[in-house]
Coordinates of C-alpha atoms in Angstrom, one line a residue:
X11 CA 127.5 71.9 115.9
X12 CA 125.5 69.0 114.8
X13 CA 122.2 69.9 113.1
X14 CA 120.2 67.1 114.8
X15 CA 121.1 68.5 118.2
X16 CA 120.0 72.0 117.2
X17 CA 116.7 70.7 115.9
X18 CA 116.1 68.7 119.1
X19 CA 116.7 71.7 121.3
X20 CA 114.3 73.9 119.3
X21 CA 111.5 71.3 119.2
X22 CA 111.9 70.7 122.9
X23 CA 111.4 74.4 123.7
X24 CA 108.3 74.4 121.3
X25 CA 106.8 71.4 123.2
X26 CA 107.4 73.1 126.6
X27 CA 105.8 76.3 125.3
X28 CA 102.6 74.6 124.1
X29 CA 102.3 72.2 127.0
X30 CA 102.8 74.8 129.8
X31 CA 102.8 78.4 128.7
X32 CA 99.8 78.2 126.3
X33 CA 97.8 76.3 128.9
X34 CA 98.6 79.0 131.5
X35 CA 97.4 81.9 129.3
X36 CA 94.4 80.0 128.1
X37 CA 93.1 79.1 131.5
X38 CA 94.4 81.9 133.8
X39 CA 94.5 84.9 131.5
X40 CA 91.9 84.5 128.8
X41 CA 89.7 82.1 130.8
X42 CA 88.3 80.2 127.9
X43 CA 84.7 79.0 128.3
X44 CA 83.7 75.6 126.8
X45 CA 80.0 76.7 126.8
X46 CA 80.5 80.0 125.0
X47 CA 78.5 80.3 121.8
X48 CA 81.1 81.1 119.1
X49 CA 80.4 83.3 116.1
X50 CA 80.5 80.2 113.9
X51 CA 77.3 79.0 115.6
X52 CA 75.8 82.4 116.4
X53 CA 76.0 83.7 112.8
X54 CA 76.1 80.4 110.9
X55 CA 75.6 81.2 107.2
X56 CA 77.3 78.3 105.4
X57 CA 79.6 80.7 103.6
X58 CA 82.0 82.4 106.0
X59 CA 80.6 81.3 109.4
X60 CA 80.9 77.5 109.5
X61 CA 81.5 75.5 112.7
X62 CA 84.5 73.4 111.9
X63 CA 86.3 70.4 113.4
X64 CA 89.3 71.6 115.2
X65 CA 91.8 69.5 113.2
X66 CA 90.3 70.8 109.9
X67 CA 90.4 74.3 111.2
X68 CA 94.0 73.9 112.4
X69 CA 94.8 72.8 108.9
X70 CA 93.3 75.9 107.4
X71 CA 94.9 78.2 110.0
X72 CA 98.3 76.6 109.8
X73 CA 98.6 76.5 106.0
X74 CA 97.1 80.0 105.7
X75 CA 99.7 81.6 108.0
X76 CA 102.5 79.3 106.9
X77 CA 102.7 80.5 103.3
X78 CA 106.2 80.9 101.9
X79 CA 107.3 83.6 104.4
X80 CA 108.5 81.2 107.2
X81 CA 110.7 79.6 104.6
X82 CA 112.0 82.6 102.9
X83 CA 112.6 84.9 105.9
X84 CA 114.8 82.5 107.9
X85 CA 116.6 81.4 104.7
X86 CA 117.6 85.0 104.2
X87 CA 118.3 85.8 107.8
X88 CA 121.0 83.1 108.2
X89 CA 123.2 85.7 106.5
X90 CA 123.8 87.0 110.0
X91 CA 124.6 83.5 111.2
X92 CA 122.4 80.7 112.4
X93 CA 122.4 81.6 116.1
X94 CA 120.4 84.8 116.1
X95 CA 118.0 83.4 113.6
X96 CA 117.3 80.2 115.7
X97 CA 117.0 82.2 118.9
X98 CA 114.5 84.6 117.4
X99 CA 112.4 81.8 115.8
X100 CA 112.2 79.6 118.9
X101 CA 111.7 82.3 121.6
X102 CA 109.6 84.5 119.3
X103 CA 107.3 81.6 118.5
X104 CA 106.8 80.7 122.2
X105 CA 106.5 84.1 123.8
X106 CA 105.3 86.3 121.0
X107 CA 103.7 84.5 118.0
X108 CA 101.8 81.9 120.0
X109 CA 100.3 84.6 122.3
X110 CA 99.6 86.9 119.4
X111 CA 97.8 84.4 117.2
X112 CA 95.9 82.8 120.0
X113 CA 95.0 86.2 121.5
X114 CA 93.7 87.8 118.3
X115 CA 91.6 84.6 117.7
X116 CA 90.0 84.8 121.2
X117 CA 89.5 88.6 120.9
X118 CA 87.7 88.2 117.6
X119 CA 85.6 85.2 118.9
X120 CA 84.5 87.3 121.8
X121 CA 83.5 90.1 119.4
X122 CA 81.3 88.6 116.8
X123 CA 84.2 87.3 114.7
X124 CA 85.2 90.8 113.7
X125 CA 88.7 91.6 112.4
X126 CA 91.3 93.3 114.5
X127 CA 90.9 96.3 112.2
X128 CA 87.2 96.7 113.1
X129 CA 87.9 95.9 116.8
X130 CA 90.2 98.9 117.0
X131 CA 87.0 101.0 116.9
X132 CA 85.8 99.4 120.2
X133 CA 89.1 99.6 121.9
X134 CA 90.8 102.8 120.8
X135 CA 88.1 104.7 118.8
X136 CA 87.1 105.5 115.3
X137 CA 90.2 107.3 114.3
X138 CA 92.5 104.5 115.3
X139 CA 90.4 102.0 113.4
X140 CA 90.7 103.9 110.1
X141 CA 94.4 104.3 110.5
X142 CA 94.8 100.6 111.3
X143 CA 92.6 99.5 108.3
X144 CA 94.9 101.6 106.0
X145 CA 98.0 99.7 107.2
X146 CA 96.2 96.4 106.9
X147 CA 95.0 97.2 103.4
X148 CA 98.6 98.0 102.2
X149 CA 99.9 94.8 103.8
X150 CA 97.4 92.4 102.2
X151 CA 97.9 94.1 98.9
X152 CA 101.6 93.5 99.1
X153 CA 101.1 89.9 100.1
X154 CA 98.7 89.3 97.1
X155 CA 101.1 90.9 94.6
X156 CA 104.3 89.3 95.7
X157 CA 102.9 85.8 96.4
X158 CA 101.4 85.8 92.9
X159 CA 104.8 86.6 91.5
X160 CA 106.5 83.9 93.7
X161 CA 104.0 81.2 92.5
X162 CA 104.3 82.2 88.9
X163 CA 108.1 82.1 89.2
X164 CA 108.0 78.6 90.8
X165 CA 105.7 77.3 88.0
X166 CA 108.3 78.5 85.5
X167 CA 111.3 77.1 87.4
X168 CA 109.6 73.8 88.3
X169 CA 107.1 73.0 85.6
X170 CA 106.6 69.5 87.0
X171 CA 104.8 71.0 90.0
X172 CA 102.0 72.5 87.9
X173 CA 99.7 69.5 87.4
X174 CA 100.1 68.2 91.0
X175 CA 99.2 71.7 92.3
X176 CA 96.2 72.1 90.0
X177 CA 94.9 68.6 90.5
X178 CA 94.4 69.4 94.1
X179 CA 91.5 71.8 93.3
X180 CA 89.0 69.3 92.0
X181 CA 90.1 66.8 94.6
X182 CA 89.4 69.4 97.4
X183 CA 86.0 70.3 95.9
X184 CA 85.1 66.6 95.8
X185 CA 86.2 66.2 99.5
X186 CA 84.2 69.3 100.5
X187 CA 81.1 67.9 98.8
X188 CA 81.6 64.4 100.4
X189 CA 82.1 65.9 103.9
X190 CA 79.4 68.6 104.0
X191 CA 76.7 67.0 101.8
X192 CA 77.3 63.3 102.4
X193 CA 78.5 63.5 106.0
X194 CA 81.7 61.7 105.2
X195 CA 84.9 62.0 107.3
X196 CA 87.6 64.2 105.8
X197 CA 90.8 62.5 107.0
X198 CA 90.9 59.5 104.6
X199 CA 89.8 61.3 101.5
X200 CA 92.4 64.1 102.1
X201 CA 95.1 61.5 102.6
X202 CA 94.0 59.9 99.3
X203 CA 94.1 63.3 97.6
X204 CA 97.6 63.9 99.0
X205 CA 98.8 60.5 97.7
X206 CA 97.3 61.3 94.2
X207 CA 99.2 64.6 94.3
X208 CA 102.5 63.1 95.2
X209 CA 102.2 60.2 92.7
X210 CA 101.4 62.7 90.1
X211 CA 104.5 64.7 91.2
X212 CA 106.7 61.6 90.9
X213 CA 105.4 60.8 87.4
X214 CA 105.5 64.4 86.2
X215 CA 109.1 64.8 87.4
X216 CA 110.1 61.8 85.2
X217 CA 107.8 62.4 82.2
X218 CA 108.6 65.6 80.3
X219 CA 105.2 66.0 78.5
X220 CA 103.5 66.2 81.9
X221 CA 105.5 69.2 82.8
X222 CA 103.6 72.4 81.9
X223 CA 106.6 74.4 80.7
X224 CA 105.2 77.5 79.0
X225 CA 108.7 78.9 78.3
X226 CA 109.7 75.7 76.5
X227 CA 106.4 75.9 74.5
X228 CA 107.4 79.3 73.2
X229 CA 110.9 78.3 72.1
X230 CA 112.9 78.5 75.3
X231 CA 114.2 81.5 77.2
X232 CA 115.1 83.3 74.0
X233 CA 111.8 82.6 72.3
X234 CA 109.2 85.1 71.3
X235 CA 106.1 85.5 73.4
X236 CA 102.9 87.4 73.1
X237 CA 102.2 91.2 73.0
X238 CA 105.9 91.9 72.2
X239 CA 107.0 90.2 75.4
X240 CA 109.7 87.5 75.6
X241 CA 108.9 83.9 76.4
X242 CA 109.6 84.2 80.1
X243 CA 107.6 87.5 80.5
X244 CA 104.7 86.0 78.6
X245 CA 104.8 82.9 80.8
X246 CA 104.7 85.2 83.9
X247 CA 101.8 87.1 82.5
X248 CA 99.8 83.9 81.7
X249 CA 100.4 82.4 85.1
X250 CA 99.5 85.6 87.0
X251 CA 96.2 85.9 85.0
X252 CA 95.5 82.2 85.8
X253 CA 96.2 82.8 89.5
X254 CA 94.1 85.9 89.7
X255 CA 91.1 84.0 88.1
X256 CA 91.7 81.2 90.6
X257 CA 91.8 83.5 93.7
X258 CA 88.7 85.3 92.6
X259 CA 86.8 82.0 92.5
X260 CA 88.4 80.5 95.6
X261 CA 87.9 83.6 97.8
X262 CA 84.2 83.9 96.9
X263 CA 83.2 80.2 97.3
X264 CA 81.8 79.1 100.6
X265 CA 84.7 78.1 102.8
X266 CA 83.6 74.4 103.0
X267 CA 83.7 74.0 99.2
X268 CA 87.4 74.6 98.6
X269 CA 89.2 76.5 101.3
X270 CA 88.7 74.1 104.2
X271 CA 89.3 70.7 102.3
X272 CA 92.2 72.1 100.3
X273 CA 93.8 73.6 103.5
X274 CA 93.3 70.2 105.3
X275 CA 95.1 68.5 102.4
X276 CA 97.8 71.1 102.7
X277 CA 98.1 70.5 106.4
X278 CA 98.9 66.9 105.7
X279 CA 101.2 67.9 103.0
X280 CA 103.0 70.1 105.5
X281 CA 103.2 67.4 108.1
X282 CA 104.4 64.9 105.4
X283 CA 106.9 67.5 104.2
X284 CA 108.2 68.3 107.6
X285 CA 108.3 64.6 108.3
X286 CA 110.4 64.0 105.2
X287 CA 112.8 66.8 106.1
X288 CA 113.2 66.0 109.8
X289 CA 113.6 62.3 109.1
X290 CA 116.0 63.2 106.3
X291 CA 117.9 65.2 108.8
X292 CA 118.2 62.1 111.1
X293 CA 119.4 59.9 108.3
X294 CA 121.8 62.4 106.7
X295 CA 123.1 63.7 110.1
X296 CA 124.7 66.8 108.5
X297 CA 127.1 69.1 110.2
X298 CA 126.3 72.8 110.3
X299 CA 128.8 74.5 108.0
X300 CA 127.4 78.1 108.2
X301 CA 128.8 80.3 110.9
X302 CA 127.0 80.9 114.2
X303 CA 127.4 84.6 113.7
X304 CA 128.7 86.8 110.8
X305 CA 130.9 89.6 112.2
X306 CA 131.7 90.9 108.7
X307 CA 128.0 91.5 107.7
X308 CA 127.6 94.6 105.6
X309 CA 124.5 95.5 107.6
X310 CA 123.7 95.0 111.2
X311 CA 121.3 92.2 112.3
X312 CA 120.1 94.5 115.1
X313 CA 117.2 95.4 114.6
X314 CA 116.9 94.2 110.9
X315 CA 116.7 90.5 111.9
X316 CA 113.4 91.0 113.7
X317 CA 111.7 92.2 110.5
X318 CA 113.5 89.9 108.2
X319 CA 112.1 86.9 110.1
X320 CA 108.4 87.7 110.5
X321 CA 106.4 84.6 109.8
X322 CA 108.2 81.9 111.8
X323 CA 108.7 84.1 114.8
X324 CA 105.7 86.6 114.9
X325 CA 103.7 88.1 112.1
X326 CA 100.8 90.6 111.9
X327 CA 99.3 88.7 109.0
X328 CA 98.6 85.8 111.4
X329 CA 96.3 88.1 113.4
X330 CA 94.4 89.0 110.2
X331 CA 93.9 85.3 109.5
X332 CA 93.0 84.5 113.2
X333 CA 90.4 87.3 113.3
X334 CA 89.4 87.2 109.6
X335 CA 88.6 83.6 108.6
X336 CA 89.6 81.3 111.5
X337 CA 87.5 83.0 114.2
X338 CA 84.4 82.6 112.0
X339 CA 84.9 78.8 111.9
X340 CA 85.9 78.0 115.6
X341 CA 83.5 75.4 116.9
X342 CA 84.4 75.8 120.7
X343 CA 86.2 78.6 122.4
X344 CA 88.5 76.2 124.2
X345 CA 89.8 75.0 120.9
X346 CA 91.4 78.4 120.3
X347 CA 94.5 77.2 122.1
X348 CA 94.9 74.2 119.8
X349 CA 94.2 76.2 116.6
X350 CA 95.9 79.5 117.4
X351 CA 98.9 78.7 119.6
X352 CA 99.7 75.4 118.0
X353 CA 99.3 76.9 114.6
X354 CA 102.1 79.3 115.5
X355 CA 104.2 76.5 116.9
X356 CA 103.8 74.5 113.6
X357 CA 105.1 77.5 111.7
X358 CA 108.1 77.8 114.1
X359 CA 108.9 74.1 113.3
X360 CA 108.8 74.9 109.6
X361 CA 111.0 78.0 110.1
X362 CA 113.5 75.9 112.1
X363 CA 114.0 73.3 109.4
X364 CA 114.2 76.1 106.8
X365 CA 117.2 77.4 108.7
X366 CA 118.7 74.0 109.1
X367 CA 118.3 73.1 105.4
X368 CA 120.3 76.2 104.4
X369 CA 123.0 76.1 107.1
X370 CA 123.8 72.4 106.2
X371 CA 123.7 72.9 102.5
X372 CA 127.2 74.3 101.9
X373 CA 130.3 72.0 102.0
X374 CA 132.2 74.6 104.0
X375 CA 132.1 78.1 105.4
X376 CA 133.8 79.7 102.4
X377 CA 131.2 78.4 100.1
X378 CA 128.5 79.8 102.3
X379 CA 130.1 83.2 102.3
X380 CA 130.5 83.0 98.5
X381 CA 126.7 82.7 98.2
X382 CA 125.7 84.9 101.1
X383 CA 128.3 87.5 100.2
X384 CA 126.0 90.4 101.2
X385 CA 122.5 91.0 102.6
X386 CA 121.3 91.9 99.1
X387 CA 122.8 88.6 97.8
X388 CA 121.1 86.6 100.6
X389 CA 117.7 88.1 99.5
X390 CA 118.2 86.7 96.0
X391 CA 119.7 83.3 97.2
X392 CA 117.4 82.4 100.1
X393 CA 114.6 80.5 98.4
X394 CA 116.8 78.6 96.1
X395 CA 119.1 77.7 99.0
X396 CA 116.2 76.3 100.9
X397 CA 114.9 74.2 98.0
X398 CA 118.4 72.9 97.4
X399 CA 119.1 72.2 101.1
X400 CA 115.6 70.6 101.6
X401 CA 116.3 68.4 98.5
X402 CA 119.5 67.2 100.1
X403 CA 117.7 66.3 103.4
X404 CA 115.0 64.5 101.4
X405 CA 117.6 62.4 99.7
X406 CA 118.4 61.0 103.1
X407 CA 115.3 58.9 102.6
X408 CA 116.5 57.8 99.2
X409 CA 114.2 60.1 97.3
X410 CA 115.6 61.0 93.9
X411 CA 116.7 64.6 93.7
X412 CA 114.4 65.5 90.8
X413 CA 111.4 64.1 92.7
X414 CA 112.5 65.7 95.9
X415 CA 112.8 69.2 94.3
X416 CA 109.4 68.8 92.7
X417 CA 107.8 67.8 96.0
X418 CA 109.5 70.7 97.8
X419 CA 108.4 73.2 95.1
X420 CA 104.8 71.8 95.4
X421 CA 104.8 72.4 99.1
X422 CA 106.0 75.9 98.7
X423 CA 103.5 76.7 95.9
X424 CA 100.6 75.1 97.9
X425 CA 101.3 77.2 100.9
X426 CA 101.8 80.4 98.9
X427 CA 98.5 79.7 97.1
X428 CA 96.7 79.1 100.4
X429 CA 98.0 82.3 101.8
X430 CA 97.1 84.1 98.5
X431 CA 93.5 83.2 98.4
X432 CA 93.0 83.7 102.2
X433 CA 94.7 87.1 101.8
X434 CA 92.3 88.1 98.9
X435 CA 89.4 87.0 101.1
X436 CA 90.7 89.2 103.9
X437 CA 91.0 92.1 101.5
X438 CA 87.4 91.6 100.5
X439 CA 86.4 91.7 104.2
X440 CA 88.3 95.0 104.7
X441 CA 86.8 96.6 101.6
X442 CA 83.3 95.6 102.8
X443 CA 84.1 97.1 106.2
X444 CA 85.1 100.3 104.5
X445 CA 81.9 100.2 102.6
X446 CA 79.9 100.0 105.8
X447 CA 82.1 102.7 107.4
X448 CA 81.7 105.2 104.5
X449 CA 78.1 104.1 103.7
X450 CA 78.9 102.8 100.2
X451 CA 76.6 99.8 100.0
X452 CA 78.1 98.6 96.7
X453 CA 81.4 97.9 98.4
X454 CA 79.6 95.6 100.9
X455 CA 78.7 93.2 98.0
X456 CA 80.9 90.2 97.8
X457 CA 81.7 90.3 94.1
X458 CA 82.3 94.0 94.0
X459 CA 84.7 93.9 96.9
X460 CA 86.5 90.8 95.4
X461 CA 86.8 92.5 92.0
X462 CA 88.4 95.5 93.6
X463 CA 90.8 93.2 95.6
X464 CA 91.8 91.1 92.7
X465 CA 92.0 94.0 90.3
X466 CA 94.2 96.1 92.6
X467 CA 96.5 93.1 93.2
X468 CA 96.8 92.3 89.5
X469 CA 97.5 95.9 88.7
X470 CA 100.3 96.1 91.3
X471 CA 101.9 92.9 89.9
X472 CA 101.7 93.8 86.2
X473 CA 101.6 97.5 85.7
X474 CA 104.7 99.0 87.3
X475 CA 108.1 97.8 86.3
X476 CA 109.4 95.9 89.3
X477 CA 113.0 95.3 90.4
X478 CA 112.8 91.6 89.3
X479 CA 111.5 92.3 85.8
X480 CA 108.1 92.0 84.3
X481 CA 105.4 90.9 86.7
X482 CA 107.3 91.9 89.9
X483 CA 105.6 95.2 90.5
X484 CA 104.7 94.1 94.0
X485 CA 108.3 94.1 94.9
X486 CA 108.4 97.9 94.6
X487 CA 106.5 98.0 97.9
X488 CA 107.9 94.7 99.3
X489 CA 110.7 96.3 101.3
X490 CA 107.9 97.7 103.5
X491 CA 106.4 94.3 104.1
X492 CA 108.6 93.3 107.0
X493 CA 108.1 96.5 109.0
X494 CA 104.4 96.9 108.1
X495 CA 103.8 93.3 109.1
X496 CA 105.5 93.6 112.4
X497 CA 103.9 96.9 113.2
X498 CA 100.6 95.2 112.6
X499 CA 101.5 92.5 115.0
X500 CA 102.6 95.1 117.6
X501 CA 99.3 97.0 117.3
X502 CA 97.3 93.8 117.5
X503 CA 99.2 92.9 120.8
X504 CA 98.4 96.4 122.0
X505 CA 94.7 95.9 121.3
X506 CA 94.7 92.6 123.1
X507 CA 96.5 94.3 126.1
X508 CA 93.8 97.0 126.2
X509 CA 91.1 94.4 126.1
X510 CA 92.6 92.5 129.0
X511 CA 93.3 95.6 130.9
X512 CA 89.6 96.7 130.5
X513 CA 88.6 93.3 131.9
X514 CA 90.9 93.8 134.9
X515 CA 93.3 90.9 133.9
X516 CA 97.0 90.6 133.8
X517 CA 98.1 91.9 130.4
X518 CA 101.9 91.6 130.9
X519 CA 102.0 88.5 128.6
X520 CA 101.0 90.7 125.7
X521 CA 102.4 94.1 126.6
X522 CA 106.0 92.9 127.0
X523 CA 106.3 91.3 123.5
X524 CA 104.4 94.3 122.2
X525 CA 107.0 96.7 123.6
X526 CA 109.9 94.6 122.3
X527 CA 108.4 94.3 118.8
X528 CA 107.4 97.9 118.5
X529 CA 110.8 99.1 119.6
X530 CA 112.7 96.9 117.1
X531 CA 110.3 97.6 114.3
X532 CA 110.0 101.3 114.6
X533 CA 113.8 101.5 114.9
X534 CA 114.3 99.5 111.8
X535 CA 111.6 101.4 110.0
X536 CA 113.1 104.8 110.9
X537 CA 116.4 103.6 109.5
X538 CA 114.9 102.5 106.3
X539 CA 112.4 105.3 105.6
X540 CA 114.4 108.3 106.8
X541 CA 118.0 107.2 106.3
X542 CA 117.8 104.9 103.3
X543 CA 114.9 105.8 101.1
X544 CA 114.5 109.6 101.7
X545 CA 115.5 112.0 98.9
X546 CA 118.7 112.9 100.7
X547 CA 119.9 109.4 101.3
X548 CA 122.3 107.2 99.3
X549 CA 119.5 105.0 97.9
X550 CA 116.5 107.3 97.5
X551 CA 113.1 105.9 96.6
X552 CA 110.2 108.3 96.8
X553 CA 107.6 105.6 96.5
X554 CA 109.0 103.7 99.5
X555 CA 109.7 106.9 101.4
X556 CA 106.1 108.3 101.0
X557 CA 104.3 105.0 101.8
X558 CA 106.8 104.2 104.6
X559 CA 106.5 107.7 106.1
X560 CA 102.7 107.5 106.1
X561 CA 102.7 104.1 107.8
X562 CA 105.3 105.3 110.3
X563 CA 103.2 108.4 111.2
X564 CA 100.0 106.4 111.3
X565 CA 101.5 103.9 113.6
X566 CA 102.8 106.5 116.1
X567 CA 99.3 108.0 116.0
X568 CA 97.7 104.7 116.8
X569 CA 100.2 104.0 119.6
X570 CA 99.5 107.4 121.2
X571 CA 95.8 106.8 120.9
X572 CA 96.2 103.3 122.3
X573 CA 98.3 104.4 125.2
X574 CA 95.6 106.8 126.2
X575 CA 93.1 104.0 126.2
X576 CA 95.5 101.7 128.1
X577 CA 96.1 104.3 130.8
X578 CA 92.4 104.8 131.5
X579 CA 91.0 103.3 134.6
X580 CA 89.4 99.9 134.3
X581 CA 85.8 100.4 133.2
X582 CA 83.6 98.2 135.4
X583 CA 80.9 98.3 132.8
X584 CA 83.1 97.0 130.0
X585 CA 81.8 93.7 128.7
X586 CA 84.0 90.8 127.7
X587 CA 81.6 90.2 124.8
X588 CA 80.3 92.8 122.4

């Protein structure tokens, strides 16, 4: 099949979903009110609650949820063939992710900008809230640890990307100052910043001394590093420390100083990147060489596909961003559709081109199977296959391969960094909420909560010996990410359903994807936890078994509690607003 035709079909369905389905649920189900006073105005503090232009906020939301996962998950899932991956990305985006991201945003806006974890108290009770917060805490901790490892790894593999990525920080701060203190528009400065980044990338990819290659500085891969570590391990250590210092500062600054302008730049970067890849697709006109399905797969796609592709189809982390940072910046309630639903569609578009980049990379089917020889092999090859495939597409626009690979790596690092500091900020919120809950005032303080969040993330990265060598401790828990993330999405959809039910509205649009997602995820999790990781299984792992079993039991507990709430008769006194 021709790759252009596949892309055209996918984008056509995305357009229909946003144009008609999102309009229906916004107007008929959630009944958005243009006169509603959003938390951004009601609790305006200039730090977290900041009324924000919808295009700027879309940029923040889109780049925060887009991270590296919508690239990595689909690039791995093509192991089962491109057809199931494309179907799940396209239909999951329209009927699950868009509804979930939009719904959690509206639910939070109608409840003081509170997170879905805190809102669980109002909808299913105190016990459900605490169980839910535990799952969320584990999830964001895994995201922090693994994304830090991914960024450090990319800095080592693509040293030309370092300066362009870091030059974005002072540019973003300058833009934030110009916009919020001098009342300047953000669009032109952010485009200038993007141009500076890409010009720097082109120069750095051609001039070796502008490539911050820590491994080379220490004598190459076999060189001696610090503290008895080799050169590569030392480089990992240095980059992870730098990243942790960065996220501490970034997640404690007022959102307008760095987070908003940097995310706005990144949103342009994503649009430019998607433009390059889709235009490159038009000019290169590649054929799909990967199989539509893989009948010889060593592990079934059903139900594992639905947790392998999380971001790009539906992801619980999106609900944390929607109800964590985005809801506190929404200027008008009616803009929730543009920010929330269209943010999910943007991620679906990214996931679709990620699939296409990989399935058109290989010259023939045999070469594809040589790289994607097993599900484990696809986990190791996915990100590299995307970067290589995306580089091929970019060359359709006559971009030199070394420049194209640098720009693609910059895009991936920028999104991962955006997700990382948003995730640390979310972890700070959760720790503060726990401080309120358990009456520990010190945990409510911004710097105390941030120190705990950053310290725990750094410890998980550096202290345990991970499966990918030094600095990959986060990967010890990473096999739980897919299921924990999807369970979080399912529980969030359940909470939205209860809220709609209490208001006497049609909640089928959220309960149906919730049932599908919960069924697939619990099934996959049961297989992993009790048949794969338990002490009696072939690949035992007590760490994964214990954490997985706890999350599994907590989820069942939350579901039972939520079903009780859902089955209660509609409370005529229940208010739409808290």
